[in-house]
XYZ file of C-alpha atoms in Angstrom:
174
model
C 23.000 -1.870 -8.546
C 22.274 -4.633 -6.089
C 19.029 -4.361 -4.169
C 18.260 -6.095 -0.890
C 15.073 -8.000 -0.216
C 12.780 -6.331 2.311
C 12.812 -7.869 5.774
C 9.641 -8.048 7.851
C 9.176 -5.177 10.253
C 7.787 -7.409 12.987
C 4.858 -5.166 13.867
C 1.506 -6.787 14.600
C -1.357 -6.483 12.138
C -3.123 -3.968 14.379
C 0.079 -1.928 14.820
C 0.584 -1.823 11.034
C -3.053 -0.791 10.594
C -2.682 2.045 13.106
C 0.634 3.159 11.598
C -0.900 3.230 8.116
C -3.801 5.392 9.307
C -1.301 7.686 11.044
C 0.816 7.989 7.889
C -2.336 8.766 5.875
C -3.100 11.627 8.269
C 0.486 12.897 8.151
C 0.395 13.147 4.351
C -3.131 14.666 4.422
C -4.651 11.695 2.616
C -8.435 11.498 2.579
C -10.125 8.273 1.432
C -10.426 8.280 -2.343
C -7.702 10.912 -2.899
C -5.230 10.622 -5.760
C -2.070 8.814 -4.599
C 0.312 10.209 -7.232
C 0.888 13.561 -5.456
C 1.562 11.731 -2.186
C 4.154 9.496 -3.826
C 5.821 12.571 -5.320
C 5.869 14.429 -1.984
C 7.521 11.398 -0.367
C 10.303 11.447 -2.968
C 8.970 8.775 -5.281
C 7.602 8.379 -8.746
C 5.226 6.002 -10.449
C 5.931 4.414 -13.813
C 3.574 2.292 -15.881
C 5.032 -0.634 -17.772
C 3.434 -1.805 -20.993
C 1.668 -5.147 -21.243
C 4.787 -6.553 -22.909
C 6.909 -5.666 -19.878
C 4.577 -7.400 -17.421
C 6.976 -10.300 -16.868
C 9.586 -7.776 -15.708
C 10.041 -7.894 -11.922
C 9.632 -4.113 -11.778
C 5.950 -4.346 -12.751
C 3.868 -3.932 -9.606
C 6.951 -3.449 -7.482
C 9.045 -0.856 -5.706
C 12.717 -0.018 -5.880
C 14.030 2.124 -3.060
C 17.425 3.744 -3.504
C 19.930 4.330 -0.697
C 18.958 8.008 -0.581
C 15.294 7.126 0.058
C 14.009 8.008 -3.400
C 11.859 5.285 -4.911
C 10.065 4.098 -8.020
C 6.771 2.233 -8.010
C 6.098 0.292 -11.200
C 2.561 -0.590 -12.263
C 1.331 -2.755 -15.108
C -0.626 -1.020 -17.861
C -3.352 -3.674 -18.024
C -4.730 -3.297 -14.493
C -7.619 -1.088 -13.424
C -7.744 2.049 -11.312
C -8.835 0.355 -8.078
C -6.200 -2.367 -8.409
C -3.526 0.260 -9.134
C -4.535 2.270 -6.063
C -4.148 -0.793 -3.847
C -0.839 -1.633 -5.500
C 0.503 1.893 -4.931
C -0.594 1.789 -1.269
C 0.940 -1.692 -0.931
C 4.254 -0.439 -2.315
C 4.077 2.563 0.028
C 3.699 -0.048 2.746
C 7.038 -1.537 1.709
C 8.546 1.947 1.762
C 7.273 2.797 5.238
C 7.544 -0.627 6.911
C 10.594 -2.105 5.247
C 12.703 1.000 4.551
C 11.743 3.985 6.731
C 10.822 2.011 9.872
C 14.031 -0.050 10.122
C 16.270 2.870 9.132
C 14.663 5.091 11.780
C 15.056 2.336 14.359
C 18.766 1.690 13.902
C 18.747 -1.007 11.230
C 20.233 0.224 7.958
C 18.660 -1.523 5.000
C 20.492 -0.107 2.008
C 18.613 -0.086 -1.294
C 15.587 -2.396 -1.436
C 13.547 -3.986 -4.174
C 10.222 -5.660 -3.422
C 9.268 -7.656 -6.481
C 5.822 -8.478 -7.701
C 4.280 -11.820 -6.809
C 6.174 -12.242 -3.568
C 4.530 -13.978 -0.649
C 5.081 -14.355 3.041
C 5.046 -12.024 6.040
C 6.678 -9.076 4.223
C 3.879 -9.097 1.646
C 1.222 -9.519 4.324
C 2.603 -6.489 6.151
C 2.443 -4.412 2.964
C -1.149 -5.556 2.355
C -2.114 -4.684 5.933
C -0.579 -1.256 5.419
C -2.440 -0.714 2.127
C -5.781 -1.615 3.700
C -5.165 0.614 6.717
C -3.980 3.492 4.552
C -6.759 3.399 1.943
C -9.541 2.348 4.333
C -8.662 3.697 7.795
C -10.576 1.740 10.420
C -12.530 4.616 11.998
C -13.587 6.092 8.661
C -14.409 2.644 7.295
C -16.596 1.789 10.292
C -18.453 5.118 9.936
C -18.975 4.500 6.221
C -20.155 0.944 6.953
C -22.926 2.346 9.146
C -23.727 5.261 6.847
C -23.915 3.094 3.712
C -25.786 0.241 5.355
C -22.927 -2.216 4.895
C -23.276 -2.257 1.107
C -19.867 -3.422 -0.121
C -20.040 -1.901 -3.633
C -20.803 1.502 -2.092
C -17.928 1.094 0.384
C -15.592 0.163 -2.464
C -16.658 3.243 -4.395
C -16.297 5.535 -1.370
C -12.733 4.359 -0.672
C -11.634 3.906 -4.294
C -10.834 0.223 -3.913
C -12.058 -2.982 -5.505
C -15.089 -4.735 -4.077
C -12.794 -7.598 -3.056
C -10.585 -5.211 -1.055
C -13.637 -3.663 0.628
C -15.088 -7.110 1.398
C -11.814 -8.274 2.943
C -11.684 -5.089 5.039
C -15.243 -5.751 6.240
C -14.254 -9.281 7.260
C -10.958 -8.200 8.845
C -12.716 -5.607 10.982
C -15.373 -8.147 12.000
C -18.252 -6.135 10.601
C -20.127 -9.246 9.402
C-alpha cells in the first residue's frame, strides 16, 4: 500500500497545546497514565520492533490506514519515558495530521509518519505530545507544588527529565 506523508495542520503552537490537553481530557487521560489502553480505544495498536529492526522506517513511527486504524511502532532499546513521549508524539500525528484534516474537509488517505523526520509536521507532533503528557494547567500546579524540581516533575508526568525541562522552558517557568 502507498502511504502519504503527513501535511502540517497549520495550527499555532498554543492551539496545538490546547487541543492536546482537550484530547487528553476526552480520553480520560491523567498525567502518568498508561498510554496503551488509550491507543487501543482510539483504534490503534503498538508494536515493538527488535534492535535489529531499528533501521526500519516503522520503528518509532505511525501508519494510519484509510479506515482510521493505526499502528505505532517503537524500538525495543528505548526506555519507558522515551516510549511514552514517542507514543504521544505519534498520537499527535494521528490527531493533527489525520483526524483534524479529515474532519475539516481535507481527505488525507492513508498516512505514514516515519522516524527521524524533521520540519513543521514533526514540531506539531512534539507540541502535541508535550501538551498531552504535561497539560499546561496541571504542569504549572505541579511546578509550584514540587518547588520547580525537574526530576520530580519528570517523575510525576512519566517523561524524561529533558522533556520536563523543555516544558518548563516552553511555559516560561524559569
